Tab-separated table of C-alpha atoms and ligand atoms in Angstrom:
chain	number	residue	atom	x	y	z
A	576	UNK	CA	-7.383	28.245	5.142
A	577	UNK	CA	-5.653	31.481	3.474
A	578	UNK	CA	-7.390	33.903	1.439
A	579	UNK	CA	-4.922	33.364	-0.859
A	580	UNK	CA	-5.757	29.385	-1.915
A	581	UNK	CA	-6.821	28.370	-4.926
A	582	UNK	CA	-10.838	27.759	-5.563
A	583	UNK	CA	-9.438	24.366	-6.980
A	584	UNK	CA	-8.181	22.993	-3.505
A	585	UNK	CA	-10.671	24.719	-1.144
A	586	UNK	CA	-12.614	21.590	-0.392
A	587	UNK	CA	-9.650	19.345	-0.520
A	588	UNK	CA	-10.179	17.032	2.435
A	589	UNK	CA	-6.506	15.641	3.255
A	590	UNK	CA	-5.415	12.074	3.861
A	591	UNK	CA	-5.745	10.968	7.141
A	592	UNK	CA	-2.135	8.862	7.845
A	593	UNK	CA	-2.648	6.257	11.176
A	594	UNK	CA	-1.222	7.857	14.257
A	595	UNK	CA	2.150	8.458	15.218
A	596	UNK	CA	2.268	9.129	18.616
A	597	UNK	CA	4.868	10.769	20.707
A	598	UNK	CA	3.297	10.809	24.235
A	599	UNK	CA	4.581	7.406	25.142
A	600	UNK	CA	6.104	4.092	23.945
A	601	UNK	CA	3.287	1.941	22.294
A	602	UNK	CA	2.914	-1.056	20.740
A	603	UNK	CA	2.710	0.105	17.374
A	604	UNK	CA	-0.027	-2.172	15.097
A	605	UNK	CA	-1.687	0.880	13.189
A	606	UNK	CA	0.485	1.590	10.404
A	607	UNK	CA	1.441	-1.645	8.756
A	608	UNK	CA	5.211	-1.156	9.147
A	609	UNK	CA	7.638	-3.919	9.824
A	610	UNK	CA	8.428	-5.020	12.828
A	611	UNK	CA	11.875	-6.240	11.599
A	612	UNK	CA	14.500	-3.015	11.703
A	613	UNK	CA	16.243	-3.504	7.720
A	614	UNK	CA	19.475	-5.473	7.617
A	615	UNK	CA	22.935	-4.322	8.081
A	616	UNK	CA	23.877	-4.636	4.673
A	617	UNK	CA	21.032	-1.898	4.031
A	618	UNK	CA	22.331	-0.011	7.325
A	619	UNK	CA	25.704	0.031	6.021
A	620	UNK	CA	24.875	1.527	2.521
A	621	UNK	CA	22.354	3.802	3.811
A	622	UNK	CA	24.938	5.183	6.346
A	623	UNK	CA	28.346	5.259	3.743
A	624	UNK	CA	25.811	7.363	1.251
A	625	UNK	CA	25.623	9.927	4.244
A	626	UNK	CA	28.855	11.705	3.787
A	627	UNK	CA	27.801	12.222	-0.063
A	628	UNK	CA	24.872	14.214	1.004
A	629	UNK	CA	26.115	17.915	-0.330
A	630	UNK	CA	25.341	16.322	-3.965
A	631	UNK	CA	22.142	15.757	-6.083
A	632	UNK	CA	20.967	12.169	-6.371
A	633	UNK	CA	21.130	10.455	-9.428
A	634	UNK	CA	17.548	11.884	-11.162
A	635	UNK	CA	17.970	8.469	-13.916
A	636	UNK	CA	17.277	6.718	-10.651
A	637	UNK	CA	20.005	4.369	-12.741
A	638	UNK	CA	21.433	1.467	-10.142
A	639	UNK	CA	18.361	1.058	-8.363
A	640	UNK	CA	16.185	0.450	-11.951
A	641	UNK	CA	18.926	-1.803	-12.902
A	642	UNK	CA	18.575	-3.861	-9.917
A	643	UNK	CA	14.674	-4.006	-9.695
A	644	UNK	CA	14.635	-5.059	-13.243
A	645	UNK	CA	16.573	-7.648	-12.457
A	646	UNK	CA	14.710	-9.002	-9.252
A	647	UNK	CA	11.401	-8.896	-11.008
A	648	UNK	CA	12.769	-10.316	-14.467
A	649	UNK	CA	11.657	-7.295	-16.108
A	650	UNK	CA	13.636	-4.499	-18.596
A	651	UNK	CA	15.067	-1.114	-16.883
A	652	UNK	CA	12.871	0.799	-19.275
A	653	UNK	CA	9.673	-0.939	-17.570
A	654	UNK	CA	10.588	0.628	-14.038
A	655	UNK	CA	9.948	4.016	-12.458
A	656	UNK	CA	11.108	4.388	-8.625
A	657	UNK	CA	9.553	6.880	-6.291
A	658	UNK	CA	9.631	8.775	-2.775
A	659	UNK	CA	7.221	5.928	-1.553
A	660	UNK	CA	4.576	4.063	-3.444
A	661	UNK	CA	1.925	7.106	-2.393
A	662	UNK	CA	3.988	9.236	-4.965
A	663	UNK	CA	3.563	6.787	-7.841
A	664	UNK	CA	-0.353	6.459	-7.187
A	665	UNK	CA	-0.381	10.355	-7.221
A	666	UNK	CA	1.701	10.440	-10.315
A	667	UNK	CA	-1.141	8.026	-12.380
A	668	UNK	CA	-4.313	9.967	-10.834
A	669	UNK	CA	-2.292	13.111	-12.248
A	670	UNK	CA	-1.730	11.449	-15.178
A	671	UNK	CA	-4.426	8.887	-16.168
A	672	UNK	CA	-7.752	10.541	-14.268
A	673	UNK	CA	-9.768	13.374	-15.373
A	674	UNK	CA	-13.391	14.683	-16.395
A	675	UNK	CA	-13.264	12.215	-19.444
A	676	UNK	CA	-11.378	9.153	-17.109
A	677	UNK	CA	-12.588	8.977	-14.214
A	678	UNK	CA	-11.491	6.874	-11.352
A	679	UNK	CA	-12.867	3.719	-9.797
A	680	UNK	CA	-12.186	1.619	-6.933
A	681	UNK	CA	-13.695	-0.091	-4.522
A	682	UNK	CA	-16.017	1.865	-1.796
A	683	UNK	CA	-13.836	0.191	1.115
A	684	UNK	CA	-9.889	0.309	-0.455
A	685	UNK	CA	-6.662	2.371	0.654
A	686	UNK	CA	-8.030	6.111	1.348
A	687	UNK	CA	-5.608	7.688	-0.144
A	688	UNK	CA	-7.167	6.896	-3.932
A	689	UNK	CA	-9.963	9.360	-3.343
A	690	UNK	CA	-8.044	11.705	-1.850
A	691	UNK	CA	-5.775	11.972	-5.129
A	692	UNK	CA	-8.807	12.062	-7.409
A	693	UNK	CA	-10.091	14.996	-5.602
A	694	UNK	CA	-6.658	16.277	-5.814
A	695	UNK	CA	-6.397	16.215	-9.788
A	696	UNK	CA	-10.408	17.204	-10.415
A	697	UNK	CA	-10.903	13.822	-11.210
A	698	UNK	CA	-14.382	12.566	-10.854
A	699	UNK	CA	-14.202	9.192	-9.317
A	700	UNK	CA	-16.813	6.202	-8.753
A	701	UNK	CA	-16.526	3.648	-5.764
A	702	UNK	CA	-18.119	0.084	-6.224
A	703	UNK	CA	-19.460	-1.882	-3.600
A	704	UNK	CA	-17.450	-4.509	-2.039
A	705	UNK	CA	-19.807	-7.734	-2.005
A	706	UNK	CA	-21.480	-8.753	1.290
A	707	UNK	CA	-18.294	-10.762	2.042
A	708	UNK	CA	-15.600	-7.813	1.570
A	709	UNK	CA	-14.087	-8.927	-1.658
A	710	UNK	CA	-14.070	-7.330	-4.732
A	711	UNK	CA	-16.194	-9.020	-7.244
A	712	UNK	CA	-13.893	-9.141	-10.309
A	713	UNK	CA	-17.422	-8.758	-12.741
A	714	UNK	CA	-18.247	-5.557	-11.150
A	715	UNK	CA	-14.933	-3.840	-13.049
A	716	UNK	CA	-14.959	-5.700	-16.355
A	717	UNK	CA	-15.796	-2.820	-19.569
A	718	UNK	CA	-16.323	0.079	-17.749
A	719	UNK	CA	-14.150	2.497	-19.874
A	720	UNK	CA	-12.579	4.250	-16.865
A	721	UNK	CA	-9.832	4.523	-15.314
A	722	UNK	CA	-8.977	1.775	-12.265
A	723	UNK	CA	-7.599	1.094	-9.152
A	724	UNK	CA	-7.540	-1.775	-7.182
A	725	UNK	CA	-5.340	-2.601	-3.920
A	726	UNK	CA	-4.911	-6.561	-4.311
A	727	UNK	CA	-4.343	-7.574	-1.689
A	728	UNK	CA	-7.158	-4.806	-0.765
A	729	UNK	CA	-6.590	-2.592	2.391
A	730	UNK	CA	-7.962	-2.639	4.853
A	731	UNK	CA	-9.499	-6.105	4.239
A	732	UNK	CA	-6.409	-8.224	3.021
A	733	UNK	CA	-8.867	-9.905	0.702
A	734	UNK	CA	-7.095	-10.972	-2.773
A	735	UNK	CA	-8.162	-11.482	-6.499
A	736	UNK	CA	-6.690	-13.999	-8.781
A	737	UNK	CA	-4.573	-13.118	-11.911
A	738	UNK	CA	-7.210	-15.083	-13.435
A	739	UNK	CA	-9.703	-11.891	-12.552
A	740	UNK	CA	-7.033	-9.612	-12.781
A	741	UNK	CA	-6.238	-10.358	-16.692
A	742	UNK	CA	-10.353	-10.773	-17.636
A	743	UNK	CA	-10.186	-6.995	-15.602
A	744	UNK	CA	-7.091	-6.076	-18.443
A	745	UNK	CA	-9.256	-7.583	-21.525
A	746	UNK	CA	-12.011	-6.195	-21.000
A	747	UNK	CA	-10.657	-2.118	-20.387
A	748	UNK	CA	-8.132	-1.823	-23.105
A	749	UNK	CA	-8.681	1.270	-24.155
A	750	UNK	CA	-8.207	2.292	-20.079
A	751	UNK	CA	-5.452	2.185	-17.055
A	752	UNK	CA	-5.917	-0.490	-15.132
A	753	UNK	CA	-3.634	-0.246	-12.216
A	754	UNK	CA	-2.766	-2.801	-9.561
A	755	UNK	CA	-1.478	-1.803	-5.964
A	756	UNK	CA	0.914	-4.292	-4.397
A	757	UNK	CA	1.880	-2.660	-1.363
A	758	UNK	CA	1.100	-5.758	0.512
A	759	UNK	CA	1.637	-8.686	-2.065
A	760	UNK	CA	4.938	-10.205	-0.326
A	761	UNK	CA	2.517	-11.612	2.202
A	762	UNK	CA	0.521	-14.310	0.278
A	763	UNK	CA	-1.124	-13.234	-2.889
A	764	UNK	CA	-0.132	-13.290	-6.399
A	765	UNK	CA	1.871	-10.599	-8.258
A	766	UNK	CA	0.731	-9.553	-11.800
A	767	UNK	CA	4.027	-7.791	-12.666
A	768	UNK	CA	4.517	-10.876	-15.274
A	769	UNK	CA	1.259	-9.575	-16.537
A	770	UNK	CA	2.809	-6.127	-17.821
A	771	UNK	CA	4.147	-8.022	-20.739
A	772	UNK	CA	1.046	-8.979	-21.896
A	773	UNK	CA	-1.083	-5.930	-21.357
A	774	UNK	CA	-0.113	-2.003	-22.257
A	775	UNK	CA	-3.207	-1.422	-20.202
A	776	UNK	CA	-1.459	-2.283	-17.023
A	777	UNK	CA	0.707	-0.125	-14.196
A	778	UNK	CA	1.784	-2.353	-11.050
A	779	UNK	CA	2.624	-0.423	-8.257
A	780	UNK	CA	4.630	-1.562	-4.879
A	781	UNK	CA	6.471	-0.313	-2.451
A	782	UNK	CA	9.468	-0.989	0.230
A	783	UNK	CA	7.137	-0.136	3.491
A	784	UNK	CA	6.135	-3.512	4.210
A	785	UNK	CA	8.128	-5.849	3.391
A	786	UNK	CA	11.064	-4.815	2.838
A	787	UNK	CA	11.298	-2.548	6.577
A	788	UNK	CA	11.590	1.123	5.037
A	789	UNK	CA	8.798	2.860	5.543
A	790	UNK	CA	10.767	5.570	6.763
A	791	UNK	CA	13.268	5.723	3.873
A	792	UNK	CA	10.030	5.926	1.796
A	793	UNK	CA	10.489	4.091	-1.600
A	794	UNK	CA	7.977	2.695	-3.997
A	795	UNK	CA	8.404	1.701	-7.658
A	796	UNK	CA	5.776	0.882	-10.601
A	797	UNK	CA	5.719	-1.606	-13.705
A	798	UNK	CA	4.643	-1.176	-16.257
A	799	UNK	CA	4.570	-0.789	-20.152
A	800	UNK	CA	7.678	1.587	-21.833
A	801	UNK	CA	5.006	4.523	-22.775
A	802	UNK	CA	3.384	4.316	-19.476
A	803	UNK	CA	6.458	4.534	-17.857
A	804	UNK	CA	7.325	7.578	-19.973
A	805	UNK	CA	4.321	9.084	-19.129
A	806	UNK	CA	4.811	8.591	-15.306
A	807	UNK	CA	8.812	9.957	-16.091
A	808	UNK	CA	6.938	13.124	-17.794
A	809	UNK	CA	5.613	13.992	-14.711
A	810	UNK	CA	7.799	13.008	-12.670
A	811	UNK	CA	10.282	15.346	-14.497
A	812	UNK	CA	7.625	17.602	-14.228
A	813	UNK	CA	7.305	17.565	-10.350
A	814	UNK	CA	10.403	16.477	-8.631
A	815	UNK	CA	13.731	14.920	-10.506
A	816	UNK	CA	15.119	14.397	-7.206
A	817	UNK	CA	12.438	12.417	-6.190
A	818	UNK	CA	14.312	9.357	-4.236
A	819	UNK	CA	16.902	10.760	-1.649
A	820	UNK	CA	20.381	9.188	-2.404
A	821	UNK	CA	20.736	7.649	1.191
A	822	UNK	CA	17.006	5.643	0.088
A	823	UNK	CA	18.298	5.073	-3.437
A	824	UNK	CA	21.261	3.256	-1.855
A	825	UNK	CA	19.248	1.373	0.802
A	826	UNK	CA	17.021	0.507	-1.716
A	827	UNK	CA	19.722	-1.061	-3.940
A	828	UNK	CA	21.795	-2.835	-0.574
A	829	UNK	CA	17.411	-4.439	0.388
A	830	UNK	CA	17.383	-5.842	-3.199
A	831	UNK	CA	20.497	-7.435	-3.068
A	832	UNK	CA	19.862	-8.982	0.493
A	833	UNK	CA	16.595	-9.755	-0.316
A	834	UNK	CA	16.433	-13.236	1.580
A	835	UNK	CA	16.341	-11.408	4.352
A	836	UNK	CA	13.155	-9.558	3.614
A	837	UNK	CA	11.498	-13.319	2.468
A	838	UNK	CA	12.508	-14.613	6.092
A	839	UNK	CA	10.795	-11.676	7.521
A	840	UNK	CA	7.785	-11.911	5.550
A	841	UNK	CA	7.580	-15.929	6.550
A	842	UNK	CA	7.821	-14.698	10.184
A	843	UNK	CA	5.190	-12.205	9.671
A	844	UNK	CA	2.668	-14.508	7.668
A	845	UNK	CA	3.693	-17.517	10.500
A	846	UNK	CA	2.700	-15.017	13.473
A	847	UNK	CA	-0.430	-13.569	11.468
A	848	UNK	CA	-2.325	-17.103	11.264
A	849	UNK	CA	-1.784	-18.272	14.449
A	850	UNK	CA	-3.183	-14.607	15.651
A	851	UNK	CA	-5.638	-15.494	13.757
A	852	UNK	CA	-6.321	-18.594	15.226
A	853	UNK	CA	-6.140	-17.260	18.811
A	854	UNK	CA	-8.625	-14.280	17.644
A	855	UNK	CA	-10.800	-16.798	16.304
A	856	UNK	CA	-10.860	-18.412	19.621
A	857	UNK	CA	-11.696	-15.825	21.543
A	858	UNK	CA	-14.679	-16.003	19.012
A	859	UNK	CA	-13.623	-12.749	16.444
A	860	UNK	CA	-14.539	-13.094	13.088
A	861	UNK	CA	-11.623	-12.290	10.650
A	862	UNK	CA	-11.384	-12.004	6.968
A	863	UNK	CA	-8.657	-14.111	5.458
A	864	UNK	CA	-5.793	-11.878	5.297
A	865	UNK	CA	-3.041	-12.574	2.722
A	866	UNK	CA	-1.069	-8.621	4.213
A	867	UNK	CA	0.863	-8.492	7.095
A	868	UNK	CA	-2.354	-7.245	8.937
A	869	UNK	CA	-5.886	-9.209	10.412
A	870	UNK	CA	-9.073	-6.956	9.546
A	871	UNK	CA	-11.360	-8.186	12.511
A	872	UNK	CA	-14.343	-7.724	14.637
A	873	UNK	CA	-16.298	-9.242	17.826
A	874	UNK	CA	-20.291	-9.462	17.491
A	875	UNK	CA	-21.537	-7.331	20.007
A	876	UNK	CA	-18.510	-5.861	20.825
A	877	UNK	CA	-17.831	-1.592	19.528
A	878	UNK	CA	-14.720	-1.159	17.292
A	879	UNK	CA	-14.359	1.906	18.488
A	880	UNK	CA	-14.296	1.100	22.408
A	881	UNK	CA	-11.891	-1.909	21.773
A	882	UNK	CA	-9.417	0.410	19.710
A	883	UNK	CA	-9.652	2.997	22.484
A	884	UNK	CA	-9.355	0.526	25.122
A	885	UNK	CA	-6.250	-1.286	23.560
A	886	UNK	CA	-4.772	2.270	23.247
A	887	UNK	CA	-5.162	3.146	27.152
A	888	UNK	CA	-3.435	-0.302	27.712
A	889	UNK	CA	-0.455	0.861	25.517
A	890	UNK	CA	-1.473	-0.841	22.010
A	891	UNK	CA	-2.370	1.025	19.073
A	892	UNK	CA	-4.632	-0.563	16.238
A	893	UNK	CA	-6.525	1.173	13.586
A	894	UNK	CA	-9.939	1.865	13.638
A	895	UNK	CA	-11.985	3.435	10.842
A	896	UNK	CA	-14.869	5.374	11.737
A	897	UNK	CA	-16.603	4.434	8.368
A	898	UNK	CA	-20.206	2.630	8.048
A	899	UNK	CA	-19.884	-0.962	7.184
A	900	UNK	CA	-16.407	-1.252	8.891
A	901	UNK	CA	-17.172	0.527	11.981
A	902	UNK	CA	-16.649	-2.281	14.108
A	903	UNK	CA	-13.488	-3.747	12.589
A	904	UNK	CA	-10.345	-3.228	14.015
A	905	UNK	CA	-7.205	-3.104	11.558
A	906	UNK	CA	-4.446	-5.124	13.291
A	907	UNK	CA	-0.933	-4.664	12.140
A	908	UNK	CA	1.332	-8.036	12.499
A	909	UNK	CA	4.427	-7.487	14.822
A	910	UNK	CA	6.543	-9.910	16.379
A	911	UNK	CA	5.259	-12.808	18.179
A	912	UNK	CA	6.416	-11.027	21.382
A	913	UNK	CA	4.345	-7.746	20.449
A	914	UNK	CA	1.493	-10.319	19.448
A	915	UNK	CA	1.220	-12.002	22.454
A	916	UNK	CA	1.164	-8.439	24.278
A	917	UNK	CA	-2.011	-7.371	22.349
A	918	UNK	CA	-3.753	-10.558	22.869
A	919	UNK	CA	-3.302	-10.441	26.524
A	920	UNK	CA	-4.353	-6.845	26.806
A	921	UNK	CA	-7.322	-7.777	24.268
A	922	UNK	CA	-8.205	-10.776	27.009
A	923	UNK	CA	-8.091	-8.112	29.803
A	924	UNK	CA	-10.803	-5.636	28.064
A	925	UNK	CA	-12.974	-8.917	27.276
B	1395	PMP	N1	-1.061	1.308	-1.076
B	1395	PMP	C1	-1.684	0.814	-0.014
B	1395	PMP	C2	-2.825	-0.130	-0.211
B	1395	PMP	C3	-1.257	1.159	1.288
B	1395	PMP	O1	-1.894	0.691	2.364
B	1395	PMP	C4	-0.159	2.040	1.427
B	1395	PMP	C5	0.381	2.383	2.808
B	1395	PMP	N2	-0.339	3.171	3.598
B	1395	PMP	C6	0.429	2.557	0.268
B	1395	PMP	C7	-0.021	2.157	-0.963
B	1395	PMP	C8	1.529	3.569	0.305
B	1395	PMP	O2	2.637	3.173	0.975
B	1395	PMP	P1	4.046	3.883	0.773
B	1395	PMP	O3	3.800	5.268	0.271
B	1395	PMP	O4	4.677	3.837	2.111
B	1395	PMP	O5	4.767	3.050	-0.252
């Protein structure tokens, strides 16, 4: 750290992003990418926006609103797009979470959320996951503050119901309640339909997962017109040019094609319950994953060693060295052939 830092990020504590290794050619289950490479129609757009590089790209974000709108049966003014769904999150801490709102979420959730409360000076309060790793939907009804919940959660892939979700919206009106969907495509409900309903609500998502651009980095939110202003306020404040135009483009050419990302979510969701199965058999316990990952662990067996075991045998999965989930290992879906790789290597260490 500089001298020259400001007392107000001293203690700031970074996210921690899953490893990206460049040593040698693994099998990559730690970051919840796609397997799937994005289509050619999104190759093709990405690559013919190239040559217009030297210029801006288009701050209204205009084609690319127009055409999520559309896909989710919302209105334009409803959407905000962003350089990955991480920038939208930061954008409501920033704007929804302070000394008077502070933030809650669950004590096990995506890491990132306390990270960006810290960020902002936002006080922030994380409630228990029950005994079973879900979130109990009671725990978050009228607490006046400010919330966040990953549904499906990460790392667990444990879902509420819109059911919970809406008595969650009731009961907070006066308070930001905001819904992460980075992994929704893969079984569980969305509550975008919901943002008609409540002014309460922001729905965030992403195109990481699903949708094969991690690397192109593009998220978008839902919500109410005044939220969304609020979100544009800062965004305006922060970075116009926040969506590159070769992403804004791919972006547009993955919505239009977006069959292909269903197929490739079936595949994924196909692969991840027979995995389960086969972990199962091998006698892991797993939670009952609706992302395109397995949260799992072996009685008697370290998280830790397996993770750095796998990693020696050329597969990386995600450990977290954090009480309670010590002994899980976080393990992306890939393609059956990737699949079948890890369980062998698994077999091997057993
Ligand atoms: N939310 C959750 C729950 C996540 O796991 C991730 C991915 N690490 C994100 C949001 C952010 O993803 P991205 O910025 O790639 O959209």
């Amino acid at each position: 750290m500089s001298k020259f830092l400001s007392d107000k990020f001293s203690s700031l504590s970074p996210y921690v992003p899953g490893e990206q290794p460049k040593d040698m050619q693994y099998i990559k289950l730690n970051t919840n990418e796609s397997p799937f490479p994005p289509s050619q129609a999104v190759l093709s757009a990405a690559a013919q926006e190239a040559g217009k590089l030297q210029l801006y790209s288009d701050p209204d974000l205009t084609e690319l609103l127009k055409t999520l709108a559309e896909v989710y049966g919302v209105e334009t003014k409803n959407v905000i797009a962003t350089n990955g769904s991480d920038e939208v999150l930061n954008f409501a801490f920033m704007a929804y979470t302070d000394k008077s709102h502070p933030a809650v979420f669950p004590n096990i959730t995506y890491g990132f959320y306390s990270v960006f409360a810290k960020l902002h000076g936002s006080p922030y309060i994380e409630i228990p996951l029950k005994e079973d790793f879900s979130i109990d939907f009671k725990d978050y009804l009228n607490l006046n503050k400010t919330i966040f919940i990953a549904n499906p959660n990460a790392p667990t892939g444990l879902t509420l119901s819109l059911d919970e979700i809406r008595e969650i919206l009731k009961s907070n009106p006066d308070n930001i309640v905001v819904i992460d969907e980075a992994y929704v495509d893969f079984g569980a409900e969305s509550a975008v339909p919901l943002i008609k309903e409540f002014d309460n609500l922001l729905v965030t998502g992403t195109f990481s997962k699903s949708r094969s651009l991690a690397g192109a980095r593009l998220g978008f939110g839902f919500a109410s017109e005044k939220i969304i202003e609020d979100l544009n306020t800062i965004r305006f404040s922060t970075n116009p040019y926040n969506v590159n135009r070769m992403t804004l483009s791919a972006g547009v050419a993955s919505l239009k094609d977006d069959g292909y990302n269903k197929k490739n979510a079936e595949k994924i969701i196909n692969t991840r319950e027979r995995v389960k199965a086969e972990l199962e058999a091998l006698g892991f316990y797993c939670l009952d994953s609706k992302a395109n990952f397995i949260f799992a662990k072996k009685e008697g067996v370290s998280g830790k060693e397996l993770y750095l075991g796998l990693k020696e045998k050329g597969v990386l999965v995600r450990h977290f060295d954090k009480e309670i989930i010590g002994d899980f290992l976080r393990i992306t879906i890939g393609t059956d052939e990737q699949m079948d790789i890890f369980l062998s290597k698994l077999k091997e260490l057993l």
